[in-house]
GROMACS .gro file of C-alpha atoms in nm:
model
  188
    1UNK     CA    1  -1.420   1.419  -0.994
    2UNK     CA    2  -1.275   1.548  -0.670
    3UNK     CA    3  -0.976   1.348  -0.545
    4UNK     CA    4  -0.979   1.250  -0.179
    5UNK     CA    5  -0.743   1.445   0.047
    6UNK     CA    6  -0.450   1.273   0.217
    7UNK     CA    7  -0.477   1.169   0.580
    8UNK     CA    8  -0.244   1.366   0.804
    9UNK     CA    9   0.043   1.176   0.964
   10UNK     CA   10  -0.103   1.266   1.303
   11UNK     CA   11  -0.441   1.115   1.206
   12UNK     CA   12  -0.283   0.794   1.081
   13UNK     CA   13  -0.065   0.760   1.392
   14UNK     CA   14  -0.311   0.874   1.657
   15UNK     CA   15  -0.640   0.748   1.516
   16UNK     CA   16  -0.599   0.471   1.258
   17UNK     CA   17  -0.304   0.304   1.432
   18UNK     CA   18  -0.447   0.352   1.781
   19UNK     CA   19  -0.461   0.021   1.963
   20UNK     CA   20  -0.793  -0.148   1.886
   21UNK     CA   21  -0.916   0.117   1.640
   22UNK     CA   22  -0.946  -0.134   1.356
   23UNK     CA   23  -1.036  -0.441   1.564
   24UNK     CA   24  -1.396  -0.444   1.435
   25UNK     CA   25  -1.277  -0.485   1.078
   26UNK     CA   26  -1.238  -0.844   0.959
   27UNK     CA   27  -0.873  -0.961   0.964
   28UNK     CA   28  -0.818  -0.960   0.586
   29UNK     CA   29  -0.969  -0.615   0.533
   30UNK     CA   30  -0.767  -0.485   0.829
   31UNK     CA   31  -0.452  -0.644   0.682
   32UNK     CA   32  -0.507  -0.474   0.346
   33UNK     CA   33  -0.570  -0.136   0.509
   34UNK     CA   34  -0.255  -0.164   0.722
   35UNK     CA   35  -0.049  -0.269   0.420
   36UNK     CA   36  -0.166   0.039   0.231
   37UNK     CA   37  -0.023   0.273   0.497
   38UNK     CA   38   0.346   0.206   0.427
   39UNK     CA   39   0.332   0.091   0.063
   40UNK     CA   40   0.120   0.350  -0.115
   41UNK     CA   41  -0.010   0.069  -0.334
   42UNK     CA   42  -0.355   0.067  -0.486
   43UNK     CA   43  -0.609  -0.132  -0.285
   44UNK     CA   44  -0.665  -0.368  -0.581
   45UNK     CA   45  -0.290  -0.434  -0.603
   46UNK     CA   46  -0.278  -0.545  -0.241
   47UNK     CA   47  -0.595  -0.754  -0.233
   48UNK     CA   48  -0.481  -0.942  -0.545
   49UNK     CA   49  -0.130  -1.027  -0.425
   50UNK     CA   50  -0.036  -1.391  -0.476
   51UNK     CA   51   0.167  -1.573  -0.210
   52UNK     CA   52   0.469  -1.594  -0.440
   53UNK     CA   53   0.471  -1.213  -0.467
   54UNK     CA   54   0.496  -1.166  -0.091
   55UNK     CA   55   0.844  -1.185   0.064
   56UNK     CA   56   0.833  -1.117   0.437
   57UNK     CA   57   1.150  -1.290   0.551
   58UNK     CA   58   1.507  -1.190   0.486
   59UNK     CA   59   1.693  -0.863   0.496
   60UNK     CA   60   1.460  -0.664   0.269
   61UNK     CA   61   1.097  -0.782   0.285
   62UNK     CA   62   0.889  -0.668  -0.010
   63UNK     CA   63   0.592  -0.727  -0.236
   64UNK     CA   64   0.607  -0.764  -0.613
   65UNK     CA   65   0.322  -0.605  -0.803
   66UNK     CA   66   0.319  -0.768  -1.143
   67UNK     CA   67   0.087  -0.925  -1.399
   68UNK     CA   68   0.026  -1.298  -1.414
   69UNK     CA   69  -0.016  -1.507  -1.725
   70UNK     CA   70  -0.135  -1.806  -1.521
   71UNK     CA   71  -0.439  -1.932  -1.718
   72UNK     CA   72  -0.612  -2.024  -1.391
   73UNK     CA   73  -0.552  -1.683  -1.234
   74UNK     CA   74  -0.457  -1.423  -1.494
   75UNK     CA   75  -0.387  -1.074  -1.366
   76UNK     CA   76  -0.351  -0.751  -1.556
   77UNK     CA   77  -0.172  -0.448  -1.419
   78UNK     CA   78  -0.296  -0.092  -1.477
   79UNK     CA   79   0.017   0.023  -1.665
   80UNK     CA   80   0.371  -0.098  -1.732
   81UNK     CA   81   0.500   0.148  -1.470
   82UNK     CA   82   0.268  -0.015  -1.217
   83UNK     CA   83   0.487  -0.326  -1.227
   84UNK     CA   84   0.719  -0.278  -0.933
   85UNK     CA   85   0.880  -0.405  -0.616
   86UNK     CA   86   0.775  -0.225  -0.298
   87UNK     CA   87   0.969  -0.275   0.025
   88UNK     CA   88   0.773  -0.363   0.337
   89UNK     CA   89   0.843  -0.160   0.649
   90UNK     CA   90   0.661  -0.077   0.971
   91UNK     CA   91   0.296  -0.167   1.007
   92UNK     CA   92   0.278  -0.291   0.647
   93UNK     CA   93   0.547  -0.550   0.715
   94UNK     CA   94   0.367  -0.660   1.032
   95UNK     CA   95   0.039  -0.693   0.840
   96UNK     CA   96   0.195  -0.892   0.555
   97UNK     CA   97   0.365  -1.126   0.803
   98UNK     CA   98   0.015  -1.216   0.923
   99UNK     CA   99  -0.109  -1.256   0.565
  100UNK     CA  100   0.175  -1.440   0.391
  101UNK     CA  101  -0.077  -1.609   0.163
  102UNK     CA  102  -0.235  -1.281   0.059
  103UNK     CA  103  -0.601  -1.194   0.093
  104UNK     CA  104  -0.805  -1.473  -0.073
  105UNK     CA  105  -1.137  -1.343   0.061
  106UNK     CA  106  -1.093  -1.028  -0.149
  107UNK     CA  107  -0.917  -1.159  -0.459
  108UNK     CA  108  -1.085  -0.992  -0.758
  109UNK     CA  109  -1.315  -0.806  -0.517
  110UNK     CA  110  -1.135  -0.472  -0.481
  111UNK     CA  111  -1.451  -0.264  -0.520
  112UNK     CA  112  -1.633  -0.460  -0.252
  113UNK     CA  113  -1.333  -0.436  -0.022
  114UNK     CA  114  -1.310  -0.062  -0.076
  115UNK     CA  115  -1.678  -0.026   0.014
  116UNK     CA  116  -1.632  -0.246   0.324
  117UNK     CA  117  -1.334  -0.048   0.451
  118UNK     CA  118  -1.485   0.293   0.373
  119UNK     CA  119  -1.811   0.197   0.548
  120UNK     CA  120  -1.620   0.076   0.854
  121UNK     CA  121  -1.409   0.392   0.867
  122UNK     CA  122  -1.716   0.614   0.830
  123UNK     CA  123  -1.928   0.427   1.087
  124UNK     CA  124  -1.645   0.429   1.342
  125UNK     CA  125  -1.551   0.795   1.299
  126UNK     CA  126  -1.209   0.703   1.160
  127UNK     CA  127  -1.221   0.941   0.863
  128UNK     CA  128  -1.041   1.269   0.917
  129UNK     CA  129  -1.311   1.451   0.717
  130UNK     CA  130  -1.615   1.334   0.518
  131UNK     CA  131  -1.404   1.371   0.201
  132UNK     CA  132  -1.145   1.116   0.315
  133UNK     CA  133  -1.154   0.760   0.181
  134UNK     CA  134  -0.931   0.456   0.217
  135UNK     CA  135  -0.761   0.574  -0.104
  136UNK     CA  136  -0.647   0.880   0.094
  137UNK     CA  137  -0.374   0.656   0.238
  138UNK     CA  138  -0.211   0.646  -0.107
  139UNK     CA  139  -0.204   1.027  -0.118
  140UNK     CA  140  -0.064   1.036   0.236
  141UNK     CA  141   0.215   0.798   0.141
  142UNK     CA  142   0.319   1.025  -0.146
  143UNK     CA  143   0.312   1.333   0.080
  144UNK     CA  144   0.513   1.158   0.350
  145UNK     CA  145   0.781   1.066   0.096
  146UNK     CA  146   0.793   1.426  -0.032
  147UNK     CA  147   0.818   1.566   0.320
  148UNK     CA  148   1.106   1.330   0.399
  149UNK     CA  149   1.292   1.444   0.087
  150UNK     CA  150   1.285   1.107  -0.089
  151UNK     CA  151   1.411   1.113  -0.446
  152UNK     CA  152   1.145   1.207  -0.701
  153UNK     CA  153   1.211   0.907  -0.923
  154UNK     CA  154   1.201   0.674  -0.623
  155UNK     CA  155   0.862   0.815  -0.527
  156UNK     CA  156   0.737   0.764  -0.882
  157UNK     CA  157   0.869   0.405  -0.889
  158UNK     CA  158   0.711   0.315  -0.555
  159UNK     CA  159   0.378   0.469  -0.652
  160UNK     CA  160   0.378   0.294  -0.991
  161UNK     CA  161   0.383   0.621  -1.186
  162UNK     CA  162   0.556   0.649  -1.522
  163UNK     CA  163   0.891   0.823  -1.542
  164UNK     CA  164   0.922   1.023  -1.861
  165UNK     CA  165   1.287   0.966  -1.946
  166UNK     CA  166   1.498   0.691  -2.101
  167UNK     CA  167   1.518   0.383  -1.882
  168UNK     CA  168   1.873   0.301  -1.769
  169UNK     CA  169   1.993   0.060  -1.503
  170UNK     CA  170   1.779  -0.138  -1.266
  171UNK     CA  171   1.608   0.157  -1.097
  172UNK     CA  172   1.791   0.132  -0.767
  173UNK     CA  173   1.853  -0.158  -0.535
  174UNK     CA  174   1.591  -0.305  -0.307
  175UNK     CA  175   1.821  -0.218  -0.015
  176UNK     CA  176   1.820   0.150  -0.115
  177UNK     CA  177   1.442   0.155  -0.154
  178UNK     CA  178   1.400  -0.023   0.180
  179UNK     CA  179   1.637   0.212   0.362
  180UNK     CA  180   1.459   0.516   0.216
  181UNK     CA  181   1.116   0.390   0.324
  182UNK     CA  182   1.243   0.332   0.676
  183UNK     CA  183   1.274   0.712   0.693
  184UNK     CA  184   0.896   0.749   0.681
  185UNK     CA  185   0.786   0.437   0.870
  186UNK     CA  186   0.531   0.530   1.135
  187UNK     CA  187   0.544   0.397   1.490
  188UNK     CA  188   0.268   0.151   1.569
   0.00000   0.00000   0.00000
């Protein structure tokens, strides 16, 4: 299966973040899409965030992507390495400040949300090429971190990829992660 290409930084900045470009998308779907831009998270991870896993106030706003053993709302995570804290910067912080309670309309509906966003992007000529998808934002995030020279292990942690080495320490402070992500935050 062919993986979708990353959006270029220019496309994200000039097209997706253009004033009004996403105004026809319902507020929760728009909030998820904007959060994806600066977090590199999987769409399902964002649409299933619980309010207690969203921290938008304080010195280092962030989201916690983690499983839940709540019997009323259990949540599994793809892999152990997918459990992580991701700082919020730029447009993703702005989006999460508007959606402090998460995205209840799309909880457990990641596939439907993906279809909704992809259809909107396609119908409004917001895809850089026909091969691009909303998931392309995840690939763009990784490329932007590489281009900025962010530490390989940091990139792997933020993306939720496994690191094949013994696990020592805490994995870096939230402040360090936040400061590093500020290096790639896009103007909006």
